[in-house]
Tab-separated table of C-alpha atoms and ligand atoms in Angstrom:
chain	number	residue	atom	x	y	z
Q	30	MET	CA	-16.867	-14.678	11.574
Q	31	SER	CA	-17.330	-13.121	15.004
Q	32	ALA	CA	-20.732	-11.698	15.927
Q	33	GLU	CA	-19.104	-8.260	16.268
Q	34	LEU	CA	-17.689	-8.408	12.753
Q	35	ALA	CA	-20.960	-9.698	11.284
Q	36	ALA	CA	-22.925	-6.893	12.937
Q	37	TYR	CA	-20.376	-4.310	11.793
Q	38	ARG	CA	-20.481	-5.613	8.227
Q	39	GLY	CA	-24.280	-5.355	8.077
Q	40	GLU	CA	-24.315	-1.858	9.556
Q	41	LEU	CA	-21.488	-0.695	7.270
Q	42	ARG	CA	-23.045	-2.026	4.083
Q	43	ALA	CA	-26.392	-0.425	4.867
Q	44	TRP	CA	-24.686	2.915	5.555
Q	45	LEU	CA	-22.603	2.798	2.379
Q	46	GLU	CA	-25.675	2.010	0.286
Q	47	ALA	CA	-27.614	4.848	1.919
Q	48	HIS	CA	-24.761	7.261	1.089
Q	49	ARG	CA	-23.945	5.837	-2.339
Q	50	GLU	CA	-24.582	9.086	-4.193
Q	51	GLU	CA	-22.450	11.169	-1.849
Q	52	LEU	CA	-19.550	8.695	-1.964
Q	53	ALA	CA	-19.525	7.893	-5.688
Q	54	PRO	CA	-16.700	9.404	-7.776
Q	55	ARG	CA	-17.426	12.861	-9.181
Q	56	TYR	CA	-15.182	12.468	-12.244
Q	57	ALA	CA	-15.790	10.712	-15.563
Q	58	LEU	CA	-14.077	7.306	-15.858
Q	59	PRO	CA	-11.287	6.405	-15.939
Q	60	GLY	CA	-10.128	9.552	-14.137
Q	61	THR	CA	-6.550	10.620	-13.541
Q	62	LEU	CA	-4.392	9.873	-10.525
Q	63	ASP	CA	-5.164	13.412	-9.299
Q	64	ASP	CA	-8.880	12.556	-9.523
Q	65	HIS	CA	-8.371	9.297	-7.611
Q	66	VAL	CA	-6.357	10.955	-4.852
Q	67	ALA	CA	-8.886	13.793	-4.485
Q	68	GLN	CA	-11.759	11.292	-4.443
Q	69	MET	CA	-10.091	9.192	-1.763
Q	70	GLN	CA	-9.437	12.190	0.478
Q	71	ARG	CA	-13.045	13.360	0.012
Q	72	VAL	CA	-14.396	9.895	0.874
Q	73	LYS	CA	-12.085	9.634	3.897
Q	74	ALA	CA	-13.387	12.989	5.169
Q	75	ILE	CA	-17.022	11.867	4.825
Q	76	LEU	CA	-16.308	8.545	6.520
Q	77	PHE	CA	-14.321	10.254	9.277
Q	78	ASP	CA	-17.152	12.681	10.021
Q	79	ALA	CA	-19.522	9.726	10.270
Q	80	GLY	CA	-17.110	7.821	12.561
Q	81	TRP	CA	-16.266	4.947	10.203
Q	82	MET	CA	-12.601	5.773	9.624
Q	83	GLN	CA	-11.933	5.579	13.363
Q	84	ARG	CA	-13.244	2.019	13.758
Q	85	GLY	CA	-10.540	-0.580	14.412
Q	86	TRP	CA	-7.922	2.047	15.370
Q	87	PRO	CA	-6.701	2.513	18.964
Q	88	GLU	CA	-8.282	5.227	21.075
Q	89	ARG	CA	-4.888	6.784	21.871
Q	90	VAL	CA	-4.644	7.957	18.238
Q	91	GLY	CA	-8.219	9.168	18.009
Q	92	GLY	CA	-9.710	5.833	16.990
Q	93	SER	CA	-12.785	4.217	18.489
Q	94	GLY	CA	-11.134	0.832	19.166
Q	95	GLY	CA	-12.079	-2.664	18.076
Q	96	PRO	CA	-10.130	-5.235	16.056
Q	97	PRO	CA	-8.119	-4.202	12.946
Q	98	MET	CA	-10.431	-6.467	10.909
Q	99	LEU	CA	-13.004	-3.646	11.094
Q	100	ARG	CA	-10.827	-1.354	8.996
Q	101	THR	CA	-9.981	-4.137	6.556
Q	102	GLU	CA	-13.695	-4.664	6.099
Q	103	LEU	CA	-14.206	-0.959	5.449
Q	104	GLY	CA	-11.475	-0.878	2.772
Q	105	ALA	CA	-12.807	-4.009	1.062
Q	106	ASN	CA	-16.362	-2.622	0.985
Q	107	LEU	CA	-15.207	0.691	-0.471
Q	108	ALA	CA	-13.158	-1.142	-3.138
Q	109	ALA	CA	-16.084	-3.426	-3.994
Q	110	ARG	CA	-18.242	-0.356	-4.706
Q	111	ASP	CA	-15.551	1.577	-6.622
Q	112	PHE	CA	-15.739	4.428	-4.112
Q	113	VAL	CA	-11.941	4.558	-3.757
Q	114	ASP	CA	-8.926	3.144	-5.526
Q	115	SER	CA	-8.054	0.159	-3.332
Q	116	GLY	CA	-4.310	0.537	-3.866
Q	117	LEU	CA	-4.362	4.137	-2.673
Q	118	PHE	CA	-6.738	3.568	0.239
Q	119	SER	CA	-4.859	0.575	1.607
Q	120	LEU	CA	-1.696	2.687	1.992
Q	121	ILE	CA	-3.203	3.823	5.311
Q	122	GLU	CA	-2.510	0.297	6.523
Q	123	VAL	CA	1.121	0.526	5.493
Q	124	LEU	CA	2.082	3.615	7.454
Q	125	ALA	CA	-0.394	4.406	10.263
Q	126	PRO	CA	0.433	1.235	12.285
Q	127	THR	CA	4.121	2.151	11.987
Q	128	LEU	CA	3.472	5.549	13.531
Q	129	ILE	CA	1.389	4.008	16.285
Q	130	ASP	CA	4.054	1.468	17.162
Q	131	PHE	CA	7.186	3.598	16.804
Q	132	ALA	CA	6.452	7.351	17.105
Q	133	ARG	CA	6.302	9.258	20.375
Q	134	PRO	CA	2.704	8.894	21.617
Q	135	GLU	CA	2.010	12.648	21.196
Q	136	LEU	CA	3.237	12.582	17.594
Q	137	ALA	CA	1.148	9.525	16.732
Q	138	ALA	CA	-1.918	11.099	18.382
Q	139	GLU	CA	-1.448	14.296	16.381
Q	140	ALA	CA	-0.625	12.715	13.008
Q	141	VAL	CA	-2.773	9.578	12.628
Q	142	PRO	CA	-6.157	11.404	12.690
Q	143	LYS	CA	-4.902	13.656	9.880
Q	144	LEU	CA	-4.185	10.614	7.736
Q	145	LEU	CA	-7.517	8.992	8.571
Q	146	SER	CA	-9.582	12.133	7.975
Q	147	GLY	CA	-8.176	12.854	4.520
Q	148	ALA	CA	-6.338	15.981	5.684
Q	149	GLU	CA	-2.979	14.377	4.845
Q	150	LEU	CA	-1.271	11.755	2.715
Q	151	TRP	CA	1.988	10.048	3.668
Q	152	CYS	CA	4.607	8.270	1.614
Q	153	GLN	CA	7.169	5.573	2.221
Q	154	GLY	CA	10.780	6.530	1.488
Q	155	PHE	CA	12.597	3.212	1.536
Q	156	SER	CA	13.932	2.305	-1.948
Q	157	GLU	CA	16.975	4.015	-3.451
Q	158	PRO	CA	18.560	3.829	-6.901
Q	159	ASP	CA	20.899	1.030	-5.775
Q	160	SER	CA	18.835	-0.390	-2.910
Q	161	GLY	CA	15.539	-2.084	-3.643
Q	162	SER	CA	15.436	-5.800	-2.958
Q	163	ASP	CA	18.631	-5.338	-0.955
Q	164	LEU	CA	17.157	-2.618	1.246
Q	165	ALA	CA	19.803	-3.083	3.955
Q	166	SER	CA	22.353	-1.491	1.605
Q	167	LEU	CA	20.573	1.916	1.616
Q	168	ARG	CA	22.785	5.022	1.748
Q	169	CYS	CA	20.615	8.112	2.318
Q	170	ARG	CA	22.478	9.507	5.326
Q	171	ALA	CA	21.296	11.181	8.543
Q	172	VAL	CA	23.861	12.767	10.870
Q	173	PRO	CA	23.220	14.457	14.229
Q	174	GLU	CA	23.587	18.236	14.057
Q	175	GLY	CA	26.641	19.116	16.137
Q	176	GLY	CA	27.919	15.536	15.979
Q	177	ASN	CA	26.428	14.111	19.181
Q	178	ALA	CA	23.568	11.659	18.586
Q	179	ALA	CA	22.506	11.687	22.241
Q	180	THR	CA	22.051	15.465	22.521
Q	181	ALA	CA	21.345	16.646	18.943
Q	182	ALA	CA	18.103	18.611	18.550
Q	183	ARG	CA	18.047	17.932	14.824
Q	184	TRP	CA	19.337	15.438	12.279
Q	185	ILE	CA	20.613	16.490	8.869
Q	186	ILE	CA	19.636	14.262	5.945
Q	187	ASN	CA	21.345	13.978	2.567
Q	188	GLY	CA	20.663	11.448	-0.173
Q	189	GLN	CA	18.068	10.172	-2.587
Q	190	LYS	CA	15.020	7.915	-2.633
Q	191	VAL	CA	13.244	6.558	-5.694
Q	192	TRP	CA	9.896	4.946	-6.613
Q	193	THR	CA	8.323	6.831	-3.688
Q	194	SER	CA	4.607	6.393	-4.353
Q	195	LEU	CA	2.517	9.561	-4.080
Q	196	ALA	CA	5.467	11.650	-2.857
Q	197	GLN	CA	4.201	14.682	-4.748
Q	198	PHE	CA	0.822	14.480	-2.957
Q	199	SER	CA	2.237	13.736	0.490
Q	200	GLN	CA	2.601	15.962	3.521
Q	201	ARG	CA	4.865	13.472	5.373
Q	202	CYS	CA	7.274	10.653	4.668
Q	203	VAL	CA	8.351	7.625	6.701
Q	204	LEU	CA	12.007	7.722	5.719
Q	205	LEU	CA	14.770	5.163	6.220
Q	206	THR	CA	18.257	6.622	6.610
Q	207	ARG	CA	21.784	5.337	7.186
Q	208	THR	CA	23.001	6.371	10.630
Q	209	GLY	CA	25.649	3.704	11.220
Q	210	PRO	CA	28.867	3.055	9.266
Q	211	ALA	CA	28.457	2.577	5.497
Q	212	ASP	CA	28.734	-1.212	5.830
Q	213	SER	CA	26.496	-1.521	8.907
Q	214	ARG	CA	23.630	-2.965	6.788
Q	215	HIS	CA	20.381	-3.459	8.758
Q	216	ARG	CA	22.064	-2.603	12.094
Q	217	GLY	CA	22.793	1.011	11.061
Q	218	ILE	CA	19.427	2.243	9.750
Q	219	THR	CA	17.173	4.796	11.477
Q	220	ALA	CA	13.632	5.824	10.520
Q	221	PHE	CA	12.302	9.397	10.632
Q	222	PHE	CA	8.868	10.936	10.094
Q	223	VAL	CA	9.684	13.863	7.831
Q	224	ASP	CA	7.501	16.809	6.785
Q	225	MET	CA	7.644	16.947	2.996
Q	226	ASP	CA	7.650	20.757	2.978
Q	227	THR	CA	10.962	20.903	4.869
Q	228	PRO	CA	13.509	23.029	2.941
Q	229	GLY	CA	15.968	20.881	0.940
Q	230	ILE	CA	13.462	18.270	-0.268
Q	231	THR	CA	12.904	18.051	-4.031
Q	232	VAL	CA	10.276	15.725	-5.495
Q	233	ARG	CA	10.585	14.777	-9.139
Q	234	PRO	CA	7.664	12.591	-10.323
Q	235	ILE	CA	8.351	9.632	-12.650
Q	236	GLU	CA	5.908	8.586	-15.352
Q	237	MET	CA	4.767	4.968	-15.178
Q	238	ILE	CA	4.006	2.720	-18.135
Q	239	ASN	CA	0.291	3.582	-17.762
Q	240	GLY	CA	1.074	7.298	-18.151
Q	241	GLU	CA	0.424	8.184	-14.489
Q	242	LEU	CA	2.927	10.030	-12.311
Q	243	GLU	CA	2.338	7.732	-9.347
Q	244	PHE	CA	5.812	7.631	-7.908
Q	245	ALA	CA	8.777	9.957	-7.713
Q	246	GLU	CA	12.443	10.480	-7.109
Q	247	VAL	CA	12.929	12.374	-3.847
Q	248	PHE	CA	16.152	14.270	-3.167
Q	249	PHE	CA	17.311	15.373	0.298
Q	250	GLU	CA	19.864	18.148	0.556
Q	251	ASP	CA	20.788	19.208	4.094
Q	252	VAL	CA	17.240	18.522	5.274
Q	253	ALA	CA	16.951	19.276	9.003
Q	254	VAL	CA	14.581	16.992	10.910
Q	255	PRO	CA	13.835	17.405	14.644
Q	256	ALA	CA	15.230	14.551	16.767
Q	257	GLU	CA	11.739	14.004	18.175
Q	258	ARG	CA	10.691	12.830	14.689
Q	259	MET	CA	12.845	9.706	15.004
Q	260	LEU	CA	10.700	6.570	14.796
Q	261	GLY	CA	11.844	3.844	17.167
Q	262	GLU	CA	15.432	3.627	18.353
Q	263	LEU	CA	18.586	5.098	16.854
Q	264	ASN	CA	19.847	2.371	14.466
Q	265	GLY	CA	16.572	0.528	15.055
Q	266	GLY	CA	15.048	1.391	11.665
Q	267	TRP	CA	15.092	-2.171	10.410
Q	268	ALA	CA	12.453	-3.107	12.990
Q	269	VAL	CA	10.350	-0.167	11.743
Q	270	ALA	CA	10.680	-1.343	8.135
Q	271	MET	CA	9.817	-4.919	9.019
Q	272	SER	CA	6.798	-3.888	11.117
Q	273	ILE	CA	5.085	-2.799	7.921
Q	274	LEU	CA	4.926	-6.286	6.447
Q	275	PRO	CA	2.136	-7.789	8.567
Q	276	TYR	CA	-0.340	-5.061	7.625
Q	277	GLU	CA	0.824	-4.613	4.064
Q	278	ARG	CA	0.388	-8.306	3.489
Q	279	SER	CA	-2.887	-8.831	5.349
Q	280	SER	CA	-5.380	-5.983	5.254
Q	281	CYS	CA	-3.897	-4.303	2.141
Q	282	PHE	CA	-4.098	-7.558	0.235
Q	283	TRP	CA	-7.650	-8.195	1.407
Q	284	GLN	CA	-8.693	-4.837	-0.047
Q	285	ARG	CA	-6.836	-5.582	-3.270
Q	286	ILE	CA	-8.617	-8.924	-3.574
Q	287	ALA	CA	-12.028	-7.253	-3.202
Q	288	TYR	CA	-11.090	-4.959	-6.081
Q	289	LEU	CA	-9.910	-7.896	-8.232
Q	290	TYR	CA	-13.203	-9.756	-7.733
Q	291	ARG	CA	-15.035	-6.615	-8.753
Q	292	ARG	CA	-13.009	-6.365	-11.954
Q	293	LEU	CA	-13.510	-10.031	-12.767
Q	294	GLU	CA	-17.267	-9.568	-12.316
Q	295	ARG	CA	-17.145	-6.640	-14.723
Q	296	LEU	CA	-15.268	-8.776	-17.244
Q	297	VAL	CA	-17.969	-11.440	-17.017
Q	298	GLU	CA	-20.608	-8.769	-17.738
Q	299	ILE	CA	-18.964	-7.644	-20.976
Q	300	ALA	CA	-16.975	-10.665	-22.265
Q	301	PRO	CA	-18.421	-13.070	-24.841
Q	302	GLN	CA	-20.543	-15.777	-23.223
Q	303	ASP	CA	-18.837	-18.857	-24.661
Q	304	ASP	CA	-16.833	-21.889	-23.532
Q	305	ARG	CA	-13.482	-20.238	-24.034
Q	306	ALA	CA	-14.508	-17.270	-21.903
Q	307	ALA	CA	-15.822	-19.641	-19.247
Q	308	GLU	CA	-12.466	-21.398	-19.116
Q	309	VAL	CA	-10.364	-18.214	-19.018
Q	310	VAL	CA	-12.569	-16.545	-16.389
Q	311	GLY	CA	-12.810	-19.819	-14.467
Q	312	ASN	CA	-9.034	-20.091	-14.235
Q	313	ALA	CA	-8.692	-16.517	-12.991
Q	314	TYR	CA	-11.525	-17.087	-10.516
Q	315	VAL	CA	-9.860	-20.192	-9.084
Q	316	GLN	CA	-6.648	-18.226	-8.547
Q	317	LEU	CA	-8.526	-15.418	-6.829
Q	318	HIS	CA	-10.414	-17.870	-4.681
Q	319	ALA	CA	-7.203	-19.596	-3.535
Q	320	LEU	CA	-5.700	-16.194	-2.841
Q	321	ARG	CA	-8.714	-15.085	-0.835
Q	322	ALA	CA	-8.668	-18.262	1.261
Q	323	ARG	CA	-4.965	-17.785	1.932
Q	324	SER	CA	-5.401	-14.112	2.793
Q	325	ARG	CA	-8.288	-14.867	5.129
Q	326	ALA	CA	-6.170	-17.406	7.019
Q	327	THR	CA	-3.314	-14.877	7.226
Q	328	GLN	CA	-5.567	-12.245	8.735
Q	329	HIS	CA	-6.951	-14.639	11.301
Q	330	ARG	CA	-3.429	-15.716	12.206
Q	331	LEU	CA	-2.395	-12.094	12.609
Q	332	ALA	CA	-5.448	-11.356	14.758
Q	333	ALA	CA	-4.743	-14.423	16.926
Q	334	THR	CA	-0.966	-14.102	17.318
Q	335	GLY	CA	-0.226	-10.427	16.579
Q	336	ALA	CA	2.669	-11.478	14.331
Q	337	ILE	CA	3.229	-12.946	10.900
Q	338	GLY	CA	6.532	-13.439	9.135
Q	339	ALA	CA	8.235	-15.070	6.166
Q	340	GLU	CA	5.150	-17.106	5.288
Q	341	THR	CA	3.540	-13.912	3.947
Q	342	SER	CA	5.889	-14.223	0.968
Q	343	ILE	CA	3.406	-16.853	-0.227
Q	344	ASP	CA	0.599	-14.275	-0.002
Q	345	LYS	CA	2.719	-11.787	-1.972
Q	346	VAL	CA	3.389	-14.310	-4.760
Q	347	LEU	CA	-0.303	-15.272	-4.891
Q	348	VAL	CA	-1.626	-11.705	-4.914
Q	349	ALA	CA	0.673	-10.725	-7.799
Q	350	ALA	CA	-0.256	-13.877	-9.732
Q	351	GLY	CA	-3.974	-13.325	-9.049
Q	352	GLU	CA	-3.834	-9.709	-10.189
Q	353	GLN	CA	-2.009	-10.588	-13.384
Q	354	ALA	CA	-4.376	-13.520	-14.039
Q	355	VAL	CA	-7.402	-11.212	-13.921
Q	356	PHE	CA	-5.914	-8.744	-16.389
Q	357	ASP	CA	-4.456	-11.500	-18.576
Q	358	ALA	CA	-8.041	-12.784	-18.837
Q	359	VAL	CA	-9.112	-9.312	-19.981
Q	360	HIS	CA	-6.343	-9.321	-22.555
Q	361	ARG	CA	-7.496	-12.671	-23.913
Q	362	LEU	CA	-11.238	-12.036	-23.923
Q	363	LEU	CA	-11.554	-8.396	-24.971
Q	364	PRO	CA	-9.474	-8.064	-28.133
Q	365	GLY	CA	-7.859	-4.650	-28.501
Q	366	MET	CA	-8.929	-3.390	-25.052
Q	367	VAL	CA	-5.440	-3.548	-23.642
Q	368	GLU	CA	-3.634	-2.493	-26.801
Q	369	ILE	CA	-5.853	0.475	-27.623
Q	370	GLU	CA	-6.771	3.363	-25.351
Q	371	ASP	CA	-10.172	2.366	-23.958
Q	372	SER	CA	-10.990	5.332	-21.770
Q	373	ALA	CA	-13.259	6.870	-24.390
Q	374	ALA	CA	-15.503	3.832	-23.947
Q	375	GLY	CA	-15.630	4.529	-20.192
Q	376	GLU	CA	-13.428	1.490	-19.499
Q	377	THR	CA	-10.168	1.409	-17.585
Q	378	TRP	CA	-8.722	-1.957	-18.615
Q	379	ARG	CA	-5.651	-0.725	-20.430
Q	380	GLY	CA	-4.256	1.254	-17.505
Q	381	GLU	CA	-5.128	-1.507	-15.062
Q	382	TYR	CA	-3.521	-4.177	-17.233
Q	383	LEU	CA	-0.321	-2.142	-17.453
Q	384	TYR	CA	-0.338	-1.443	-13.719
Q	385	SER	CA	-0.824	-5.146	-12.965
Q	386	ARG	CA	2.622	-5.816	-14.450
Q	387	ALA	CA	4.098	-3.972	-11.454
Q	388	ALA	CA	2.479	-6.402	-9.007
Q	389	THR	CA	5.487	-8.725	-9.209
Q	390	ILE	CA	7.795	-5.802	-8.304
Q	391	TYR	CA	6.343	-3.523	-5.610
Q	392	GLY	CA	6.272	-4.651	-1.998
Q	393	GLY	CA	9.003	-7.235	-2.726
Q	394	THR	CA	9.683	-8.803	-6.137
Q	395	ALA	CA	8.345	-12.246	-7.039
Q	396	GLU	CA	11.874	-13.620	-7.423
Q	397	VAL	CA	12.914	-12.451	-3.990
Q	398	GLN	CA	9.709	-13.820	-2.431
Q	399	ARG	CA	10.387	-17.204	-4.043
Q	400	ASN	CA	13.906	-17.126	-2.597
Q	401	ILE	CA	12.441	-16.493	0.863
Q	402	ILE	CA	9.922	-19.304	0.434
Q	403	ALA	CA	12.660	-21.675	-0.731
Q	404	ARG	CA	15.203	-20.779	1.907
Q	405	ARG	CA	13.233	-19.857	4.988
Q	406	LEU	CA	10.081	-21.929	4.636
Q	407	LEU	CA	11.289	-24.974	2.671
Q	408	ASP	CA	14.850	-24.999	4.020
Q	409	LEU	CA	16.324	-25.342	0.533
Q	410	GLY	CA	19.696	-23.725	1.269
Q	411	SER	CA	21.049	-20.346	2.412
Q	412	ASP	CA	21.966	-17.154	0.557
Q	413	GLU	CA	25.679	-17.865	1.011
M	516	LIG	C1	4.366	0.662	-8.547
M	516	LIG	C2	5.504	0.687	-7.574
M	516	LIG	C3	5.394	1.423	-6.416
M	516	LIG	C4	6.452	1.470	-5.518
M	516	LIG	N1	6.317	2.257	-4.394
M	516	LIG	C5	7.351	2.348	-3.526
M	516	LIG	C6	7.267	3.226	-2.395
M	516	LIG	O1	6.250	3.891	-2.165
M	516	LIG	N2	8.337	3.327	-1.584
M	516	LIG	C7	9.490	2.616	-1.780
M	516	LIG	O2	10.395	2.734	-0.981
M	516	LIG	N3	9.615	1.784	-2.857
M	516	LIG	C8	8.577	1.650	-3.734
M	516	LIG	N4	8.686	0.827	-4.836
M	516	LIG	C9	9.974	0.184	-5.089
M	516	LIG	C10	9.961	-1.315	-4.846
M	516	LIG	O3	9.938	-1.601	-3.474
M	516	LIG	C11	11.213	-1.861	-5.525
M	516	LIG	O4	11.046	-1.661	-6.920
M	516	LIG	C12	11.415	-3.321	-5.249
M	516	LIG	O5	11.764	-3.525	-3.903
M	516	LIG	C13	12.543	-3.899	-6.139
M	516	LIG	O6	13.690	-3.153	-6.026
M	516	LIG	P1	14.434	-2.579	-7.322
M	516	LIG	O7	13.437	-1.886	-8.170
M	516	LIG	O8	15.617	-1.825	-6.857
M	516	LIG	O9	14.884	-3.861	-8.144
M	516	LIG	P2	16.168	-4.776	-7.850
M	516	LIG	O10	16.202	-5.110	-6.406
M	516	LIG	O11	17.359	-4.128	-8.446
M	516	LIG	O12	15.787	-6.068	-8.669
M	516	LIG	C14	15.958	-6.161	-10.092
M	516	LIG	C15	15.626	-7.587	-10.498
M	516	LIG	O13	16.538	-8.500	-9.870
M	516	LIG	C16	15.837	-9.459	-9.119
M	516	LIG	N5	16.600	-9.764	-7.894
M	516	LIG	C17	17.094	-8.880	-7.008
M	516	LIG	N6	17.706	-9.529	-5.999
M	516	LIG	C18	17.575	-10.846	-6.248
M	516	LIG	C19	17.970	-12.028	-5.570
M	516	LIG	N7	18.655	-11.963	-4.409
M	516	LIG	N8	17.643	-13.211	-6.119
M	516	LIG	C20	16.965	-13.284	-7.283
M	516	LIG	N9	16.542	-12.211	-7.980
M	516	LIG	C21	16.849	-11.003	-7.469
M	516	LIG	C22	14.511	-8.834	-8.788
M	516	LIG	O14	13.526	-9.823	-8.565
M	516	LIG	C23	14.230	-8.034	-10.050
M	516	LIG	O15	13.673	-8.861	-11.039
M	516	LIG	C24	7.641	0.752	-5.758
M	516	LIG	C25	7.755	-0.001	-6.915
M	516	LIG	C26	6.702	-0.041	-7.831
M	516	LIG	C27	6.860	-0.856	-9.072
């Protein structure tokens, strides 16, 4: 660990402990998604006022500079203390770097501080009813108003997205649209940064297996978006989509791992203290430890080279397996906890267990990641 990171970690931990009362959730456990979102925005505002949210972000978007590892460290420390839901908080890492890399500098400078300070939430409009794993087949269409892409002041969007996490809470959306011919695949996609209150957008939340309305269908009907909201080049949206991977699969995972350790520690506190429990917890711990070592190496590689690629499919497979191993251990050691509503006992296992089943789907399914590992890393044949 660098001296800078070690010093930052010490300073951060001391500050978080000193402000524990102010940062702790205000709601009774387990809390609803609305509670978790409100808590995260409140915590972001406190951290922003104290200057922590700006650390590790470039100065041109209101940050105070330093390596991205600083923000990863912040997210992991918040998750380890249950101050924020790690899944929600780490979404900053999915979309803010995209804005920084692909938006006009003035737009990035205006928008990123709003995300960091808790004034806004953003969502990711990629998946469609018939385009998930095969994202390049997406159909939500954007056409230039007046017909000329070079001179159009606005683009008109029609189509549908689905599984858009937090759409109903979001002020903005990073949206992938089809701008080339229907069969142009990844060469005919363009990204836009869309205000969610634009007329013509309808958000219809979908209930998840854990009862939360975390994601939504989003419909676009003649939605007019200013041309200056295009992210990257016309028909260059695939590069925007792919730019998300390095952060999603490095710092987001690191924060998720901190949360999983915390949950495993809690299981140890309340599970029976016998040989069987030792074996079940031990197995989950070994998986988490392997995952953490892998994730650490990925982050260092990203910091050193600025780029990571297909090899992060291994991280995605491991993080999903690690998450499910932790909650499978809960299922085995706390009889009834997962089957019966446990919130009255102040526990949150049931909802977390159910949510962990989605880990092999979101951010790229386990099957598709294994295909990538087989074909691109192990050279075991092509898709044809
Ligand atoms: C909790 C959650 C949050 C999400 N949030 C967002 C979000 O904010 N924004 C967003 O855009 N999307 C989001 N998604 C959607 C997610 O990205 C997609 O669900 C995922 O990419 C899979 O796409 P799909 O659901 O269309 O399944 P499909 O692609 O239809 O896959 C169905 C099944 O077929 C398998 N399969 C597909 N292709 C192959 C292949 N070539 N080889 C072998 N097996 C294959 C898959 O592994 C899967 O088991 C979210 C999903 C979840 C569960």
